[in-house]
Short mmCIF file of C-alpha atoms in Angstrom, two decimals:
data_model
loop_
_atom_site.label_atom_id
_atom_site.label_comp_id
_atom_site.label_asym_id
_atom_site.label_seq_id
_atom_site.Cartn_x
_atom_site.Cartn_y
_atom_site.Cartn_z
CA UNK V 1 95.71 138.08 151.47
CA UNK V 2 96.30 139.99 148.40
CA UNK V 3 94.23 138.28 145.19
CA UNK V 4 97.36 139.93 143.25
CA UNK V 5 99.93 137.30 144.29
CA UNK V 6 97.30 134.57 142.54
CA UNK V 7 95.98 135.99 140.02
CA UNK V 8 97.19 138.19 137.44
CA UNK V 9 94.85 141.32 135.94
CA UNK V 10 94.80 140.63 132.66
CA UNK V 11 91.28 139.08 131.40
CA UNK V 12 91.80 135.15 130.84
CA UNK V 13 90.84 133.50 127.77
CA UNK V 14 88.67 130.63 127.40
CA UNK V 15 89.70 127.34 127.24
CA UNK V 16 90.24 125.41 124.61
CA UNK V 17 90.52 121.87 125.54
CA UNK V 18 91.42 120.85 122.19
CA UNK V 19 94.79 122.65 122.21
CA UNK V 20 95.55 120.78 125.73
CA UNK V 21 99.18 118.84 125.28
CA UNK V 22 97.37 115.84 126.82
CA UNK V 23 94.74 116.41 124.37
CA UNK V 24 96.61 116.92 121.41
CA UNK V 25 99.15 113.81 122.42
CA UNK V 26 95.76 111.25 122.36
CA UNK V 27 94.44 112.67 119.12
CA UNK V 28 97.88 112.35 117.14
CA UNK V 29 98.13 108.81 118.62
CA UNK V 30 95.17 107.97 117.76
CA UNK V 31 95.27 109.17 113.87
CA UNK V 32 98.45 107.86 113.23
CA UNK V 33 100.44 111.31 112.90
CA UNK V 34 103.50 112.49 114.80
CA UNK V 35 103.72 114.23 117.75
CA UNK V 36 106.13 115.05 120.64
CA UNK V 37 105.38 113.14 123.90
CA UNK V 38 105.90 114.40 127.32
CA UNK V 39 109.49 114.02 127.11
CA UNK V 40 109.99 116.56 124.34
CA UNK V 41 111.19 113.63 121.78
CA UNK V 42 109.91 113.54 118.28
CA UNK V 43 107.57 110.30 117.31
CA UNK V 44 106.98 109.24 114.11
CA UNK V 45 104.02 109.03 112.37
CA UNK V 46 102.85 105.37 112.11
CA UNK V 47 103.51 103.16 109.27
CA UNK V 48 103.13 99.55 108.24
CA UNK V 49 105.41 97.33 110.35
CA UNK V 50 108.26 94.79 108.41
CA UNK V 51 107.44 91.65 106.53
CA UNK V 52 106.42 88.87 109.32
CA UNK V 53 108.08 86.46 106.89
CA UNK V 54 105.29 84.00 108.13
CA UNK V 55 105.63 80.58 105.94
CA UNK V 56 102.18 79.00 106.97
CA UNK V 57 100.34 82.60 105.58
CA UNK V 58 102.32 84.40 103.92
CA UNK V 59 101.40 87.38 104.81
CA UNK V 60 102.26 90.27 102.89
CA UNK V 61 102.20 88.20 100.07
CA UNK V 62 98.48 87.36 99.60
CA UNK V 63 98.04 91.43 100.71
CA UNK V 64 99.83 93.97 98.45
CA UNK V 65 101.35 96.96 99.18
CA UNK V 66 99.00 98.92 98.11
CA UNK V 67 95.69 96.98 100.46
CA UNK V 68 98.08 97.35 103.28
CA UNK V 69 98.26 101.02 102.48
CA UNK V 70 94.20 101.46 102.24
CA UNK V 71 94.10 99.55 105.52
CA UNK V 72 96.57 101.50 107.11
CA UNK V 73 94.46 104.53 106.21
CA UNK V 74 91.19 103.29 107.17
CA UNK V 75 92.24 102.44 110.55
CA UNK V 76 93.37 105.65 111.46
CA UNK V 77 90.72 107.58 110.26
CA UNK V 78 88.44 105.70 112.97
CA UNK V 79 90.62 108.51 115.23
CA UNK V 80 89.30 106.49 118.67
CA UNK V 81 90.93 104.51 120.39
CA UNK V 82 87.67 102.55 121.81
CA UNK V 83 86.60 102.52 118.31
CA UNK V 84 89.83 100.79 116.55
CA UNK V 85 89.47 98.39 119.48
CA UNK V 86 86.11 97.49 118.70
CA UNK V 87 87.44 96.88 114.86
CA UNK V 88 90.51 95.26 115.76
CA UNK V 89 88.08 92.71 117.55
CA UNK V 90 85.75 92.13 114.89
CA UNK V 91 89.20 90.76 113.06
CA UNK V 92 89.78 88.42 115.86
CA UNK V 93 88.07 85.52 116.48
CA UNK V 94 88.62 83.51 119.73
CA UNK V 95 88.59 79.24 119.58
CA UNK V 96 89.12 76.87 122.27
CA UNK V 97 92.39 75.56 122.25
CA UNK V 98 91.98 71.99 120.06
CA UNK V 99 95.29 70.28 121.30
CA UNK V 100 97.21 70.60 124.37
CA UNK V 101 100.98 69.21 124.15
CA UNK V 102 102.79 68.14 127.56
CA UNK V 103 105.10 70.85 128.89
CA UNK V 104 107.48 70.43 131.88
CA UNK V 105 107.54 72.94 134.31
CA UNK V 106 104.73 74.92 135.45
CA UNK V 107 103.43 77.24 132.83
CA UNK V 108 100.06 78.33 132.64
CA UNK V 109 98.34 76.21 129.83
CA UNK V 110 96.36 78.66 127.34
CA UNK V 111 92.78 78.62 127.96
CA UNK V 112 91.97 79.61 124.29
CA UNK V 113 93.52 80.66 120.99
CA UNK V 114 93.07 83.19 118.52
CA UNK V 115 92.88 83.55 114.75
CA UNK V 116 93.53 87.09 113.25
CA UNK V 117 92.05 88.06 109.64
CA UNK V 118 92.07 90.81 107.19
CA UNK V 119 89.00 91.83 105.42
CA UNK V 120 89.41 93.03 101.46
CA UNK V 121 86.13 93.59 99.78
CA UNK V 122 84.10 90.26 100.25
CA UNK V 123 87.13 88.30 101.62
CA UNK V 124 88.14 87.53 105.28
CA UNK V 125 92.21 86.51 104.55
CA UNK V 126 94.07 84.61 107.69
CA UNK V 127 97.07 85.99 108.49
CA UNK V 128 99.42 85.62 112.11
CA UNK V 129 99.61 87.81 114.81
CA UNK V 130 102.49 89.39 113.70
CA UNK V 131 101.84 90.17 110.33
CA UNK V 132 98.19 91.73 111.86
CA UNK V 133 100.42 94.07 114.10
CA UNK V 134 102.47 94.73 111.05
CA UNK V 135 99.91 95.57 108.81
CA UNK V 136 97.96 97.83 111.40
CA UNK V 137 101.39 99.70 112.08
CA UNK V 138 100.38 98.49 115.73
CA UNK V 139 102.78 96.83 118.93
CA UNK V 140 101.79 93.16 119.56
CA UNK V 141 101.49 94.24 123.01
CA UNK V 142 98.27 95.81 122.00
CA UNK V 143 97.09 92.85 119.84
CA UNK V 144 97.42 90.96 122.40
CA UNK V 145 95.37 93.13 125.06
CA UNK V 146 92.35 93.67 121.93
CA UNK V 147 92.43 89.74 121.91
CA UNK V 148 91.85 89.55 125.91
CA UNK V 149 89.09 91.65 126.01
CA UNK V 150 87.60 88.73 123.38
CA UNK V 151 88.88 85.66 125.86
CA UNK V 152 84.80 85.17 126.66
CA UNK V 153 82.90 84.21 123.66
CA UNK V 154 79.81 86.29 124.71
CA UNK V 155 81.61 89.13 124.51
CA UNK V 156 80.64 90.94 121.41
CA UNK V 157 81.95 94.66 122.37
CA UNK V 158 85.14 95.24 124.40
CA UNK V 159 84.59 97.36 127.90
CA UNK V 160 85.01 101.34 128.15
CA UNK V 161 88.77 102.15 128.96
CA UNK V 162 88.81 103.49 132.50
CA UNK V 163 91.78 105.52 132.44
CA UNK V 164 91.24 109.12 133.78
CA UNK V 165 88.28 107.64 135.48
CA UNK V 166 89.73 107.29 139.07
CA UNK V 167 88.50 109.63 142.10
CA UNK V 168 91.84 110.18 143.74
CA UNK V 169 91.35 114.12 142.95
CA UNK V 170 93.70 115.89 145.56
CA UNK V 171 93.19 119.23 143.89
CA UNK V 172 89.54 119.10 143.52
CA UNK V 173 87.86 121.71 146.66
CA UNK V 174 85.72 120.49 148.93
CA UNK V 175 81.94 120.42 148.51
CA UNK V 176 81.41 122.00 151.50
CA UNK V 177 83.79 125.16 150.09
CA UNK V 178 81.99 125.21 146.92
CA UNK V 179 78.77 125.72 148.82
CA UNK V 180 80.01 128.86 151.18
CA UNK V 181 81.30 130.28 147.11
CA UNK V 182 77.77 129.38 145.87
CA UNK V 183 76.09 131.11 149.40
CA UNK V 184 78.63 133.97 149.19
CA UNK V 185 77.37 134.97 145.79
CA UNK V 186 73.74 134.73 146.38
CA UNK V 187 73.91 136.72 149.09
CA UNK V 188 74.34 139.73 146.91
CA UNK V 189 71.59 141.58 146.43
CA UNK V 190 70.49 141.60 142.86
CA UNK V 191 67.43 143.43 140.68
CA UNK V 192 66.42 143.10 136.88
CA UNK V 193 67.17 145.55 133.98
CA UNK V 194 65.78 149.02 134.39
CA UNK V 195 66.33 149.35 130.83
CA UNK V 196 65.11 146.15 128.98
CA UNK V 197 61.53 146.35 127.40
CA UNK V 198 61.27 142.64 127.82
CA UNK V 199 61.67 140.58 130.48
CA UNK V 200 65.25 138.66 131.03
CA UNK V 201 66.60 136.31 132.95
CA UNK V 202 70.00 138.04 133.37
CA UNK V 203 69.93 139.95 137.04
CA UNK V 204 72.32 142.95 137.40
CA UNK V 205 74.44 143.38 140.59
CA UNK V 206 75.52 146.65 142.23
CA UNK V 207 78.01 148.59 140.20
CA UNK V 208 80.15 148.95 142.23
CA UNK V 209 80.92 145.62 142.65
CA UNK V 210 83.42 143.08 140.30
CA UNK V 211 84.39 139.60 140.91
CA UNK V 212 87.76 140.65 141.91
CA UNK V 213 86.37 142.68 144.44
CA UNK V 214 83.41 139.83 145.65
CA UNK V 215 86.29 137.36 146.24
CA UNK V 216 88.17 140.03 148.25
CA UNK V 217 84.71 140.12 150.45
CA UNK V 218 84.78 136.41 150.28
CA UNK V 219 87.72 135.67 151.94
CA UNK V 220 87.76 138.17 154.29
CA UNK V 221 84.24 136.12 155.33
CA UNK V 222 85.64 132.93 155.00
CA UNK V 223 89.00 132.21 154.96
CA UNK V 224 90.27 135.69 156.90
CA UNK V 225 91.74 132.95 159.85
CA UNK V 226 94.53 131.65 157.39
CA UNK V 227 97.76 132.63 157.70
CA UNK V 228 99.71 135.38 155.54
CA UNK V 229 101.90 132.48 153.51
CA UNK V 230 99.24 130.62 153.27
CA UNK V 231 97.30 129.62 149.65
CA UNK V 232 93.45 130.06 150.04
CA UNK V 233 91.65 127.05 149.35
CA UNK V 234 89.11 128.65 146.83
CA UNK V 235 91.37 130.61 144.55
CA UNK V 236 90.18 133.55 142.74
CA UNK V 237 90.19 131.59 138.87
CA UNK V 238 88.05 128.47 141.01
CA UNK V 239 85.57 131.34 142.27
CA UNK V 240 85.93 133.32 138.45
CA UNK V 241 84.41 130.28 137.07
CA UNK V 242 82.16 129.23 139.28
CA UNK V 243 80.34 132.59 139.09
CA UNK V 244 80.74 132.62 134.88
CA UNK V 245 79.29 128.96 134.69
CA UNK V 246 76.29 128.57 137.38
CA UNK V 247 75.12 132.18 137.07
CA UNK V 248 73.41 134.26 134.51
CA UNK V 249 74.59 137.55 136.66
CA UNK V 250 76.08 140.92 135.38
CA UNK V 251 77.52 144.40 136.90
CA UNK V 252 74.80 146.84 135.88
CA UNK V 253 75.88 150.62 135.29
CA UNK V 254 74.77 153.63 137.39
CA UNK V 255 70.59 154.83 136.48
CA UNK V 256 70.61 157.85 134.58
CA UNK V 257 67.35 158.56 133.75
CA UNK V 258 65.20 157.44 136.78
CA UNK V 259 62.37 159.38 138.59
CA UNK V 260 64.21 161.86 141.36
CA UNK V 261 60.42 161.43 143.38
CA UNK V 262 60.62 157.47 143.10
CA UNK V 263 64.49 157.51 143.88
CA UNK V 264 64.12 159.88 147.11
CA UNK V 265 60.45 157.67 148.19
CA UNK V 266 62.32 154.52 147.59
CA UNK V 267 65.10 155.72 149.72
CA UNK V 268 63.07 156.98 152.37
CA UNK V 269 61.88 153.45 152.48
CA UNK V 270 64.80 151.92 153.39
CA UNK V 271 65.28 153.75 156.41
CA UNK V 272 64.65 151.67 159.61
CA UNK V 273 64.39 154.35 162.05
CA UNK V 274 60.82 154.71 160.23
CA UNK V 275 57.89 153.90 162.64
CA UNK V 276 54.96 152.10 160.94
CA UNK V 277 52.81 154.77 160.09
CA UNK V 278 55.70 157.03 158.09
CA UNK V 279 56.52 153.81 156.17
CA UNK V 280 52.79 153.55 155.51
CA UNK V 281 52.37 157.19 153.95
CA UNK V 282 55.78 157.15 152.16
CA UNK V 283 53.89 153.95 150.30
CA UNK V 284 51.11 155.76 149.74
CA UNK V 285 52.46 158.43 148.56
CA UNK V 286 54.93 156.17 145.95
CA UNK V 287 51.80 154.47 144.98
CA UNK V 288 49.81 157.68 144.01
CA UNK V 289 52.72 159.05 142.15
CA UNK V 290 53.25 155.91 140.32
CA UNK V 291 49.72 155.67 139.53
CA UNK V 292 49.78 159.10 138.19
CA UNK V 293 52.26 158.39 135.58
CA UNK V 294 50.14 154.83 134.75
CA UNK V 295 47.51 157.03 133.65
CA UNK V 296 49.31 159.53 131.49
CA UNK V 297 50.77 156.12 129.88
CA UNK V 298 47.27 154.87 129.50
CA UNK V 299 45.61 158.25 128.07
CA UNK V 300 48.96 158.39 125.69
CA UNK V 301 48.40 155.17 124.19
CA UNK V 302 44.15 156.14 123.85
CA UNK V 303 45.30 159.44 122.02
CA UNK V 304 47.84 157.91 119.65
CA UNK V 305 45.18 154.88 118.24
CA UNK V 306 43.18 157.97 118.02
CA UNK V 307 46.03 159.72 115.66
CA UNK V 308 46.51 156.18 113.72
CA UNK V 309 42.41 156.28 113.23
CA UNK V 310 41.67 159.82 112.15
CA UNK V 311 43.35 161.37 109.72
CA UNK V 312 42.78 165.15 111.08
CA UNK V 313 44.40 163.74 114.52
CA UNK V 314 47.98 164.69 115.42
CA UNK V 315 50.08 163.50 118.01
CA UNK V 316 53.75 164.06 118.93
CA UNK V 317 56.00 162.55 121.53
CA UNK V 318 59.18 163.71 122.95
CA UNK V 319 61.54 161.60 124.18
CA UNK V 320 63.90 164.27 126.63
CA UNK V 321 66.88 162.14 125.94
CA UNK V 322 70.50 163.50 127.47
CA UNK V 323 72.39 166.23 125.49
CA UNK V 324 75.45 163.66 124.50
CA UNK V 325 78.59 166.53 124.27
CA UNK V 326 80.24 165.27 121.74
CA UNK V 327 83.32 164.08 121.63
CA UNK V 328 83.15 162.85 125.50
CA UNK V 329 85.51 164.55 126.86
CA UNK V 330 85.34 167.86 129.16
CA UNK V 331 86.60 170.23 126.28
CA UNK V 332 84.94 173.44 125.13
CA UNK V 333 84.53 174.75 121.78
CA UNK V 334 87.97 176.63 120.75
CA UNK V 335 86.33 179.71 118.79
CA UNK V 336 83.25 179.70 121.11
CA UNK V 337 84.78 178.80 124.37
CA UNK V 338 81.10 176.73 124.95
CA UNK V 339 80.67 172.81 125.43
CA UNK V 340 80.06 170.62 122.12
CA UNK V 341 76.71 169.26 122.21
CA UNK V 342 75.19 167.38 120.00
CA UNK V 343 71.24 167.21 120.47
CA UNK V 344 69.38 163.78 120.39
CA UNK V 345 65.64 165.22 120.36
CA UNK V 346 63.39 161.90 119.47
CA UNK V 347 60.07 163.18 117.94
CA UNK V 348 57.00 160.90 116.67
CA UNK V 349 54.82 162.31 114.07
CA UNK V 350 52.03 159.82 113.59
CA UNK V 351 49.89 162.22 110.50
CA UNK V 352 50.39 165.19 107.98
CA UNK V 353 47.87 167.22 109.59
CA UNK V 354 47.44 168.53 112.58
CA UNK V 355 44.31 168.61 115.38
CA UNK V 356 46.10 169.41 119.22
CA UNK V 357 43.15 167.07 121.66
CA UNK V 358 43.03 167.96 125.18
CA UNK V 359 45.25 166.28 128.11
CA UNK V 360 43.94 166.05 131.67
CA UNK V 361 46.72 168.07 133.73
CA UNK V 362 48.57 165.10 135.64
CA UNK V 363 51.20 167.66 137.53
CA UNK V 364 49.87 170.25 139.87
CA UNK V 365 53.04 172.23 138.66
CA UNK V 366 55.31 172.95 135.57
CA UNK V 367 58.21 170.22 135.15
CA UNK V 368 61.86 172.20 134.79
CA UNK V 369 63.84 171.29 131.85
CA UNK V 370 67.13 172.11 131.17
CA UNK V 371 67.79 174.81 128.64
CA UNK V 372 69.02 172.51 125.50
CA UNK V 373 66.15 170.16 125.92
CA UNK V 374 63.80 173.56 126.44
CA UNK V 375 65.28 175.34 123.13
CA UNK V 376 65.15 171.59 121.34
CA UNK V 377 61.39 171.58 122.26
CA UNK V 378 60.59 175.27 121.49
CA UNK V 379 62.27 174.63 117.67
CA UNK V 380 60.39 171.61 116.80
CA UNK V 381 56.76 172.15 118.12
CA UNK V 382 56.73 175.52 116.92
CA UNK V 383 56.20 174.00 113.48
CA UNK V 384 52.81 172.09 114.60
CA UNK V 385 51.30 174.12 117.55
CA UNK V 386 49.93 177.60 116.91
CA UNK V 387 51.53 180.62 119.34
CA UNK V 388 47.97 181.15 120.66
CA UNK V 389 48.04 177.92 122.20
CA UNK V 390 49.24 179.29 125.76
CA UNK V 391 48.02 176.61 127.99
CA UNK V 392 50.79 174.51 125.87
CA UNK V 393 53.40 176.88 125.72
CA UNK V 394 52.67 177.84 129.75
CA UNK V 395 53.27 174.28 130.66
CA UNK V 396 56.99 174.48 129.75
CA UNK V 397 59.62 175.67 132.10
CA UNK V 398 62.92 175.76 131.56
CA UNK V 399 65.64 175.70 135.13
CA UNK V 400 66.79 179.21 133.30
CA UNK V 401 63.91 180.67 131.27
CA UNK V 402 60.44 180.86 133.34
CA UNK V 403 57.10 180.39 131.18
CA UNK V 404 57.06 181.87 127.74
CA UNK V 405 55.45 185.54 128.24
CA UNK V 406 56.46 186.33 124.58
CA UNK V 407 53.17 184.32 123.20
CA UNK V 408 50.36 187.20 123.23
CA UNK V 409 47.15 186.42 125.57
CA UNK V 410 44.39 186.98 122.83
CA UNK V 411 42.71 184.27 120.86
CA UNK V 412 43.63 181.67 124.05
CA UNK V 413 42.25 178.14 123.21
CA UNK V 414 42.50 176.95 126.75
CA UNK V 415 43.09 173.31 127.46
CA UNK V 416 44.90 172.47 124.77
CA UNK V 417 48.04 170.91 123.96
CA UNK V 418 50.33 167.82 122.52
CA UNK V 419 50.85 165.19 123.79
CA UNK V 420 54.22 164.75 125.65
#
């Protein structure tokens, strides 16, 4: 089935559960503020109820305006509803009931009674139930359900509310669809960074894939049997955030700048026509080549802690980094009628002076560079290496120019060179 129909292209932000309706409904209830309810109607911020008129307490007569206001400000900056509970309780306090009077009929007797207070500095003040819902800016409804939760004297904190907490989740998938997502995903072969110095748990997946295009693969695997109408039971934002929260997984980009002899050994390797022996040499031969670059590493590293050491030591490094045309886009110079290029040459100059050391050939021919990087090399070495240093200058080729031939054969100091 098209993913189209589900989901739409456009990258989805991420959530912010805060700014949830549901969310934002509790909160304002909670702090006292207004708010529109499901409904779309308006409710009022909360304020202090009317006089209870009570004639045994008087009420909002032994607590001011102004103490009704502070408590009507500290209450609501508790902001949880399990927390103004717990306070409303610690104003309660729950007695056995000391006289029972006949009643006709059959009523259920009370089993306790309750006595509500108001704390102001050092004082606990009794007042009735309705002037403590009045003063709170509360419904006696939830008085009385604070004062239940206190029925048992033991009872010092009131339980967690449970609401939310049910399991009847009809649009919660399957555990047993989660794991075929979770298997689907893994099955993807994965490899580390080519590029990262250090190491990283982030793996990279084949470039050619995206998510969109994994959940194609997916159902086709899994859920090709449904019908055309029919919704797919993992939908492409479940399997988007499955995949963004329970793996560390990225697309990586095409190699640029890999070894053509590892690439075509490495292919060669994957072929399964190969007979035992051929897979043998091809690893052979990947291992000798690899170990030949291991030891130009090694004897590079040797010759520059030389160069940090000695003063009257040189040595330069090249890094034959991509001629970038700049600005990227397949246009040629207007007056010239050439490709822009701007050259990237990276060059390491460890001393002032110079002394060129010998380098054990590693190559039993010349490498080819490309013209640019050839004229970028020519321009800067020229500088630090003397023209009668041929067995240098003979080692570079460029896929246009052959060996330099310019460079005059006397005074030859063979075996030397810089370090590349």
């Amino acid at each position: 089935m098209p993913i189209d129909e589900w989901h739409s292209a456009e990258k989805r932000k991420s959530a912010n559960p805060s700014q949830w309706k549901r969310n934002v409904i509790k909160k304002s209830i909670a702090t006292g503020k207004g708010y529109l309810n499901y409904k779309g109607r308006e409710i009022g911020e909360r304020k202090t109820g009317p006089d209870c008129c009570c004639k045994k307490y008087k009420c909002f007569v032994q607590i001011n305006e102004e103490d009704r206001k502070l408590i009507l400000e500290n209450f609501n900056k508790l902001e949880e509803t399990y927390v103004q509970t717990v306070y409303l309780g610690g104003l309660i306090k729950t007695e056995n009931v000391e006289k029972e009077r006949s009643k006709t009929g059959t009523g259920k007797k009370r089993s306790c009674s309750h006595k509500y207070y108001i704390k102001l500095g050092n004082r606990n003040i009794q007042i009735c139930r309705n002037g403590f819902a009045s003063i709170h800016g509360i419904s006696k409804k939830r008085v009385d359900n604070v004062a239940k939760e206190y029925r048992d004297p033991t009872v010092t904190t009131p339980a967690q509310s449970n609401r939310g907490k049910h399991q009847n989740r009809p649009n919660r998938i399957p555990s047993e669809w989660v794991s075929k997502v979770d298997s689907h995903i893994r099955s993807f072969p994965r490899r580390e960074s080519h590029y990262g110095k250090n190491k990283s748990s982030r793996y990279y997946l084949s470039p050619e894939l995206n998510i969109k295009r994994m959940y194609e693969l997916y159902l086709k695997k899994h859920e090709l049997g449904l019908e055309a109408s029919a919704k797919p039971i993992v939908s492409f934002d479940f399997y988007y955030r499955y995949f963004k929260q329970n793996f560390k997984y990225s697309f990586g980009s095409p190699r640029s700048d890999t070894c053509k002899k590892c690439d075509m050994l490495s292919n060669k390797l994957k072929d399964k026509t190969l007979d035992n022996d051929e897979t043998q040499q091809i690893q052979i031969e990947k291992s000798l080549h690899q170990a030949k670059a291991d030891t130009f590493f090694v004897d590079l590293k040797e010759k520059s802690q030389l160069a940090l050491n000695n003063e009257e030591c040189e040595v330069l490094t090249f890094d034959y980094q991509q001629n970038m045309p700049l600005p990227k886009i397949p246009t040629v110079s207007v007056t010239t009628g050439t490709p822009v290029f701007d050259c990237f040459p990276i060059m390491r100059n460890a001393q002032a002076q110079l002394s060129v050391l010998p380098q054990k050939p590693l190559y039993d021919h010349a490498l080819l560079l490309k013209k640019a990087k050839y004229n970028d090399v020519m321009q800067l070495v020229k500088n630090y290496v003397p023209p009668n240093k041929l067995y240098f200058y003979s080692a570079l080729k460029s896929e246009a120019v052959g060996p330099t031939d310019d460079i005059s054969s006397e005074d030859d100091d063979d075996q030397a060179e810089v370090n590349l």
